[in-house]
Amino acid sequence: MLPATLPLLGMPLPGEGAGVAAEAAGESVLPPAGLALLRWQWHEVEAPYLVAVWILVASLAKIVFHLSRKVTSVVPESCLLILLGLALGGIVLAVAKKAEYQLEPGTFFLFLLPPIVLDSGYFMPSRLFFDNLGAILTYAVVGTLWNSFTTGAALWGVQQAGLMASTVQADLLDFLLFGSLISAVDPVAVLAVFEEVHVNETLFIIVFGESLLNDAVTVVLYKVYNSFVEMGSVNVQPVDYVKGVASLFVVSLGGAAVGLVFAFFLALTTRFTKRVRIIEPLLVFLLAYAAYLTAEMASLSAILAVTMCGVGCKKYVEANISHKSRTAVKYTMKTLASCAETVIFMLLGISAVDSSKWAWDTGLVLGTLLFILLFRALGVVLQTWVLNQFRLVPLDKIDQVVMSYGGLRGAVAFALVILLDKTKVPAKDYFVATTIVVVFFTVIVQGLTIKPLVKWLKVKRSDHHKPTLNQELHEHTFDHILAAVEDVVGHHGYHYWRDRWEQFDKKYLSQLLMRRSAYRIRDQIWDVYYKLNIRDAISFVDQGGHVLSSAGLTLPSMPSRSSAAETSVTNLLRESGSGACLDLQVIDTVRSGKDREDAIMHHLLSGGLYKPRRRYKTSCSRHFISEDAQARQDKEVFQQNMKRRLESFKSTKHNVCLSKSKLRLRKAGRKKKDGSADKETPNGKPHQASNLPDTAAVILAVESDEEEESDSSETEKEDDEGIVFVARATNEVFQEHKVPGSMDVCPSPRVIPPSPTCAEKELPWKSGQGDLAVYVSSETTKIVPVDMQTGWNQSISSLESLASPPCAQAALRAARPRACAPPRGEELRDPLAALATPAPEPHAGFTFTPSLAKAGRSRSESSADAPEQQELQPLMAPEDHGCLSPGTANARWLIQFNRAGRL
Amino acid sequence: MKVSRAYQSELESEEGKGVSSEQIEQLHRRFKQLSGGQPTIRKENFNNIPDLELNPIRSKIIHAFFDNRNLRKAPNGLADEINFEDFLIIMSYFRPIEPNMDEEQLERCRKEKLRFLFHMYDSDSDGRITLEEYRNVVEELLSGNPHIGKESARSIADGAMMEAASICVGQMQPDQVYEGITFDDFLKMWQGIDIETKMHVRFLNMDAIALCH
């Protein structure tokens, strides 16, 4: 009981605030005497101030509602808001002695409705929508026509039967007009209620799609009847009826066309915003709103226009705009829609208080309630029966019940009825009262009961499982199979046309509307993969702390790995399943190699490097000394590290098996990081902090090689080679500039690492592929304090192309930072490696010998290169730990690159 | 021709209710068209379908038509040619569920559809989708996009495999080996997903196909 009263208690508070504001308005009229230090300028700010206050009140009310989970789980928010509106309206009425702040049709249609419709159109699950388009259109067009005719006619019949007061002066046309406005299912109300009910997605999309699309029919009917009424029923010519029917097509198709045209422009515009990312979200809203206003101006269906705009543009816009903009669009849209919805319901409640607009007639009210329920149910059953003859998945009885019962009316009906001209429609007041009752009844009573009803009927709920990669893959396979079967059968059905459309879209539309870089990577499977990775990355980072700590303690999988020669997945799993991480989510996390890079992305976006930084600090306590500077440095180091990885990711994509290696990498990296951190602590040099992430990365690289070996296949090698070759070519160019700078930073190595041969022997990947070189080199690129700024810039630019699959361009870009790194990375690693040597971990042995590993590999791979390789080794080994001159480092890498290229 | 006629009449007599012979007729006409008047279809015949050209997993799908497992003839191997009866059997995998099906039938229907898909992935008929097989499929799936290279396809396949393993096995022991997705695992992965709404073709909304079983 207590929670139930909570919102009630909450209500007067914001209400009083509004009352105070209203009173203040009254006081402000007094002119100031003489020169005033302060002047009360209420009038200048009145309008926007009131708007702000209303939204604030609504938001506060929402917060209060959601304080209690119990209340909101039972009562839909829309009901609570309407009740709040009623209370507020009562207060305002009592204070101001007149009903103020009502729902004005102008405000509603121009400002409150568009955001909601845009939101629902933009985030409409388009696949689902188009899959069920037939059903949706049927319900929206035929259903609405049926509802309005039958309701209007039946009400007229009731009046003729004498069940209404004689004061209700209306003829058939008036009733048909009323029927048209009252029969349309309201998108706002439906959305508000159904979003909380969670019925299965097919059912939801049908009800919701209907509510969106029936707007066209409602608008047409309303306008046609309205003009008929204004003309007077006697003057209506037969040709006007024809015009009325024609206008149905004009309004609906015209609205849709306007929406699509604007969607096209929107997509096209966002294609060129690369340098002005900041206005991307704005463009989305502006053009969508322009579509709405244009359609409204041409008296086309504005709702349809903005819906189609949202549905049409999303794919391209999402591909074009930056990740940040995407988030901005999403949140702004949701915020606006939620605001508008809240305000609408609240104002509805307030408007109902104004009894001056009312005229109650029991017969009319009860008749309307009865008929809208009855005819909706009847219409749904009839239409469903017809539709089920064609539908592959028939809608069963339970679905039909929910659909009939889910026909909520809302603010659209109310706004339309307010718009009626009282001189032409003498029964307007009665209609207003009836509409209010109907809206309240459907939103409150039906809204309250639909959830229990759905539960009771055991309607198939939507199960919110996470989208899985497998699922996505299988669904794509299905699509192709189905299209193929239709081809084989020679029947051009839905799948055939969908397939055709996708081909067309890929060939022309996407190419025209998408940024070149975005177009390249445009693929749904890839998208899902990418999203999943981001999700995993976030969860990984979120729980990074404890993973790390536990991982640092044990390295159980190490011995087994070296002997392992099974499939890589097995290895991976073992890796992830090992003591390092015990919860399943982490296993999920391990899914792919992009995680880490995505994590960076996430961090860059959110700007919160909170956890990682903290984690880092705990691992090496000396950083506590100078808190501020250290923190900043840590952050930088972390970012840098992440970015490097990101770049390396790009390069690895050109290489063999990235995900596996990454998985492995991460695990190992974490462990290593921990271990090495402790050892490093005594060094005390600030820049060595950078070593930590660095080592991790290096180890990763090495390990990945093992992995690769286990599942090496000829094909991989081949195409890796091709792409990598390009990258190397650029490496050579860039290296010359980069190396000197990097050399300065190198900490002087103090310990000599173990002999390469020994490490080489230990390495199980000797017979691996030749692409290791690039891989390792990219991984060693981790930390470069001096070049930080350049590195940063590079990686920022590369962030954009993060998701891009290997293409020559990306390779070139990636090559840059990679090129500069190898010597540096090598050097940085050295002290660490040396420190690590005594440790029993097998890792320590090969941390610092990527080049050797490389050598070993290539040797085994092609005997022709073997001698050369061996010759190089002695050279390379000293270089690895000596303080190299830029030239030597350069040369070495050049050689390596060349060799790899030849390979 | 004779075979299919006989088969059709057999079908009709078998169930005793009026099979829409019109639809079988239609399928048969198409069959003849594809086979060029021959009683059987060979793989090459499928190459003549222009619409199939663009399908990225074309070869896999055509393969499925000749797969002995799908034809219920042998546990493995490929048929050289299929007759109309086989053709109908393959088509029957795409029949929609019917409203009057009970739970058991639904489950069986679902399993059959999934088995078809599974067989498509499991190209070596060992009852297991290995990583290599999975990669092949994903590569083919993505082959439509020239900008997504094989490495990406591989990493996606690997990711999917990892996911499958984590779904099917959950926590793995360090020395445990996940060799591939078995059919049971496959079913597990599909739990809670309406496959019935996804794998059928409107054209096959006919009783004739259902009678093949």
CSV table of C-alpha atoms in Angstrom, one decimal, chain A residues 389-394 460 463 465 467-471 473-478 480-492 494-496 499-500 503 506 519-523 525-526 529 532 557 560 566-570 572-574 576-579 581-584 587-588 590-592 652-660 663 711 713 715-716 719-720 723 805-807, chain B residues 26-27 30 34 46 49-57 61 65 87 91 94 96-99 113-114 116-117 120-121 129 131-132 134-135 137-139 141-142 144-167 170-179 181 186 189-205:
chain,number,residue,atom,x,y,z
A,389,GLN,CA,-5.7,-17.6,-45.6
A,390,PHE,CA,-2.5,-16.0,-46.8
A,391,ARG,CA,-0.3,-15.8,-43.8
A,392,LEU,CA,2.4,-18.4,-43.3
A,393,VAL,CA,2.1,-18.0,-39.6
A,394,PRO,CA,-1.5,-17.6,-38.9
A,460,LYS,CA,3.6,-15.7,-26.5
A,463,ASP,CA,11.9,-13.5,-25.0
A,465,HIS,CA,17.5,-13.2,-25.4
A,467,PRO,CA,21.1,-11.5,-30.2
A,468,THR,CA,23.7,-14.1,-30.9
A,469,LEU,CA,26.1,-14.3,-33.7
A,470,ASN,CA,25.0,-17.8,-34.6
A,471,GLN,CA,21.5,-16.7,-34.8
A,473,LEU,CA,24.4,-16.2,-39.3
A,474,HIS,CA,21.7,-18.8,-39.4
A,475,GLU,CA,19.0,-16.3,-40.2
A,476,HIS,CA,21.1,-15.0,-43.1
A,477,THR,CA,21.5,-18.6,-44.3
A,478,PHE,CA,17.8,-19.0,-44.1
A,480,HIS,CA,19.4,-17.2,-48.8
A,481,ILE,CA,18.0,-20.7,-48.7
A,482,LEU,CA,14.5,-19.4,-49.0
A,483,ALA,CA,15.3,-17.1,-51.8
A,484,ALA,CA,17.1,-19.9,-53.5
A,485,VAL,CA,14.2,-22.3,-53.1
A,486,GLU,CA,11.8,-19.7,-54.5
A,487,ASP,CA,14.2,-19.4,-57.4
A,488,VAL,CA,14.3,-23.1,-57.9
A,489,VAL,CA,10.6,-23.4,-57.7
A,490,GLY,CA,10.3,-20.5,-60.1
A,491,HIS,CA,7.9,-18.7,-57.9
A,492,HIS,CA,8.5,-15.0,-57.3
A,494,TYR,CA,8.2,-12.4,-50.9
A,495,HIS,CA,11.7,-13.8,-50.4
A,496,TYR,CA,12.4,-13.4,-54.1
A,499,ASP,CA,16.4,-10.6,-52.3
A,500,ARG,CA,16.0,-8.5,-55.4
A,503,GLN,CA,20.7,-6.6,-54.5
A,506,LYS,CA,23.6,-3.0,-52.4
A,519,TYR,CA,29.7,1.0,-47.7
A,520,ARG,CA,32.7,-1.2,-47.7
A,521,ILE,CA,31.9,-2.7,-44.4
A,522,ARG,CA,28.3,-2.7,-44.7
A,523,ASP,CA,27.1,-6.1,-43.8
A,525,ILE,CA,26.6,-10.1,-40.1
A,526,TRP,CA,29.5,-7.9,-39.6
A,529,TYR,CA,29.6,-9.2,-34.9
A,532,LEU,CA,28.5,-8.0,-29.9
A,557,SER,CA,46.6,-23.4,-18.9
A,560,SER,CA,48.9,-27.5,-21.6
A,566,GLU,CA,43.9,-29.3,-31.3
A,567,THR,CA,41.6,-26.9,-33.0
A,568,SER,CA,42.0,-23.4,-32.0
A,569,VAL,CA,38.6,-23.1,-30.5
A,570,THR,CA,39.5,-25.8,-28.1
A,572,LEU,CA,40.6,-20.7,-26.9
A,573,LEU,CA,38.1,-22.3,-24.7
A,574,ARG,CA,40.6,-23.8,-22.6
A,576,SER,CA,39.1,-18.8,-21.3
A,577,GLY,CA,37.8,-21.7,-19.3
A,578,SER,CA,41.0,-21.8,-17.2
A,579,GLY,CA,41.2,-20.5,-13.8
A,581,CYS,CA,38.0,-16.3,-15.4
A,582,LEU,CA,35.3,-18.3,-13.8
A,583,ASP,CA,32.2,-16.6,-14.9
A,584,LEU,CA,30.5,-17.3,-18.1
A,587,ILE,CA,33.9,-16.5,-21.7
A,588,ASP,CA,31.6,-14.6,-23.8
A,590,VAL,CA,36.7,-13.9,-25.0
A,591,ARG,CA,34.7,-14.3,-28.1
A,592,SER,CA,36.6,-12.3,-30.5
A,652,THR,CA,45.9,-8.5,-37.7
A,653,LYS,CA,42.8,-8.5,-39.6
A,654,HIS,CA,45.0,-8.8,-42.6
A,655,ASN,CA,46.8,-11.5,-40.9
A,656,VAL,CA,45.8,-14.8,-39.8
A,657,CYS,CA,43.1,-15.6,-37.3
A,658,LEU,CA,42.7,-12.6,-35.4
A,659,SER,CA,40.0,-13.5,-33.0
A,660,LYS,CA,41.6,-16.5,-31.6
A,663,LEU,CA,41.3,-14.1,-27.2
A,711,ASP,CA,44.7,-24.2,-37.5
A,713,SER,CA,45.5,-23.4,-43.7
A,715,THR,CA,44.2,-20.2,-48.1
A,716,GLU,CA,44.8,-17.9,-45.2
A,719,ASP,CA,45.6,-13.8,-48.9
A,720,ASP,CA,47.3,-12.6,-45.8
A,723,ILE,CA,47.5,-7.6,-48.1
A,805,PRO,CA,37.5,-5.2,-42.8
A,806,PRO,CA,40.8,-5.5,-44.5
A,807,CYS,CA,41.2,-3.4,-47.5
B,26,GLN,CA,2.9,-26.9,-60.9
B,27,LEU,CA,6.0,-28.2,-59.1
B,30,ARG,CA,8.9,-26.6,-62.9
B,34,LEU,CA,14.6,-27.5,-64.9
B,46,PHE,CA,20.6,-25.8,-61.3
B,49,ILE,CA,18.5,-20.8,-63.0
B,50,PRO,CA,19.5,-17.2,-63.6
B,51,ASP,CA,18.1,-16.0,-60.3
B,52,LEU,CA,20.4,-18.2,-58.4
B,53,GLU,CA,23.4,-16.6,-59.8
B,54,LEU,CA,23.5,-13.9,-57.1
B,55,ASN,CA,23.0,-16.1,-54.2
B,56,PRO,CA,26.2,-16.2,-52.2
B,57,ILE,CA,25.6,-19.7,-50.8
B,61,ILE,CA,22.1,-24.9,-51.4
B,65,PHE,CA,19.3,-30.8,-52.9
B,87,PHE,CA,12.6,-33.0,-55.4
B,91,MET,CA,10.7,-29.1,-50.9
B,94,PHE,CA,10.1,-25.8,-46.5
B,96,PRO,CA,4.9,-24.2,-43.3
B,97,ILE,CA,3.6,-25.3,-40.0
B,98,GLU,CA,-0.1,-25.9,-39.9
B,99,PRO,CA,-2.5,-24.5,-37.4
B,113,LYS,CA,13.9,-27.9,-40.7
B,114,LEU,CA,16.9,-27.5,-38.5
B,116,PHE,CA,18.3,-29.5,-43.2
B,117,LEU,CA,20.2,-26.4,-42.1
B,120,MET,CA,24.1,-27.8,-45.0
B,121,TYR,CA,26.8,-26.7,-42.6
B,129,ILE,CA,30.0,-28.8,-37.6
B,131,LEU,CA,35.3,-24.9,-37.1
B,132,GLU,CA,36.6,-25.4,-40.6
B,134,TYR,CA,31.6,-23.2,-40.1
B,135,ARG,CA,34.2,-21.0,-41.6
B,137,VAL,CA,29.8,-21.3,-44.6
B,138,VAL,CA,30.5,-17.9,-43.2
B,139,GLU,CA,33.0,-17.2,-45.9
B,141,LEU,CA,27.8,-16.0,-46.7
B,142,LEU,CA,30.0,-13.0,-46.8
B,144,GLY,CA,28.7,-11.2,-51.6
B,145,ASN,CA,30.6,-8.3,-50.1
B,146,PRO,CA,34.0,-8.0,-51.7
B,147,HIS,CA,35.2,-5.7,-49.0
B,148,ILE,CA,34.9,-8.1,-46.2
B,149,GLY,CA,37.8,-10.4,-46.6
B,150,LYS,CA,38.2,-13.9,-45.6
B,151,GLU,CA,39.9,-13.0,-42.4
B,152,SER,CA,36.9,-11.2,-41.2
B,153,ALA,CA,34.7,-14.0,-42.2
B,154,ARG,CA,37.0,-16.3,-40.3
B,155,SER,CA,37.0,-14.2,-37.2
B,156,ILE,CA,33.2,-14.1,-37.4
B,157,ALA,CA,33.1,-17.8,-37.7
B,158,ASP,CA,35.5,-18.2,-34.8
B,159,GLY,CA,33.4,-15.8,-32.7
B,160,ALA,CA,30.3,-17.7,-33.6
B,161,MET,CA,32.0,-21.0,-32.7
B,162,MET,CA,33.1,-19.6,-29.4
B,163,GLU,CA,29.7,-18.5,-28.7
B,164,ALA,CA,28.3,-21.8,-29.7
B,165,ALA,CA,30.7,-23.5,-27.4
B,166,SER,CA,29.8,-21.3,-24.5
B,167,ILE,CA,26.1,-21.8,-25.1
B,170,GLY,CA,29.0,-23.6,-20.7
B,171,GLN,CA,32.1,-23.7,-18.5
B,172,MET,CA,34.7,-25.8,-20.1
B,173,GLN,CA,37.5,-27.6,-18.4
B,174,PRO,CA,41.0,-26.6,-19.3
B,175,ASP,CA,41.6,-29.8,-21.1
B,176,GLN,CA,38.2,-30.1,-22.6
B,177,VAL,CA,38.0,-30.1,-26.3
B,178,TYR,CA,35.1,-28.6,-28.2
B,179,GLU,CA,35.3,-30.4,-31.5
B,181,ILE,CA,28.6,-28.3,-33.0
B,186,PHE,CA,22.5,-27.0,-32.7
B,189,MET,CA,21.4,-22.8,-29.9
B,190,TRP,CA,18.0,-22.5,-31.6
B,191,GLN,CA,16.1,-22.7,-28.4
B,192,GLY,CA,13.6,-19.9,-28.0
B,193,ILE,CA,13.8,-18.8,-31.6
B,194,ASP,CA,10.9,-19.2,-33.9
B,195,ILE,CA,12.3,-21.1,-36.7
B,196,GLU,CA,8.9,-22.0,-38.0
B,197,THR,CA,8.3,-18.4,-39.0
B,198,LYS,CA,11.6,-18.3,-40.8
B,199,MET,CA,12.0,-21.4,-42.9
B,200,HIS,CA,9.2,-21.8,-45.2
B,201,VAL,CA,8.1,-20.7,-48.5
B,202,ARG,CA,4.6,-19.5,-49.3
B,203,PHE,CA,4.4,-21.5,-52.5
B,204,LEU,CA,4.7,-24.7,-50.5
B,205,ASN,CA,1.8,-23.9,-48.4
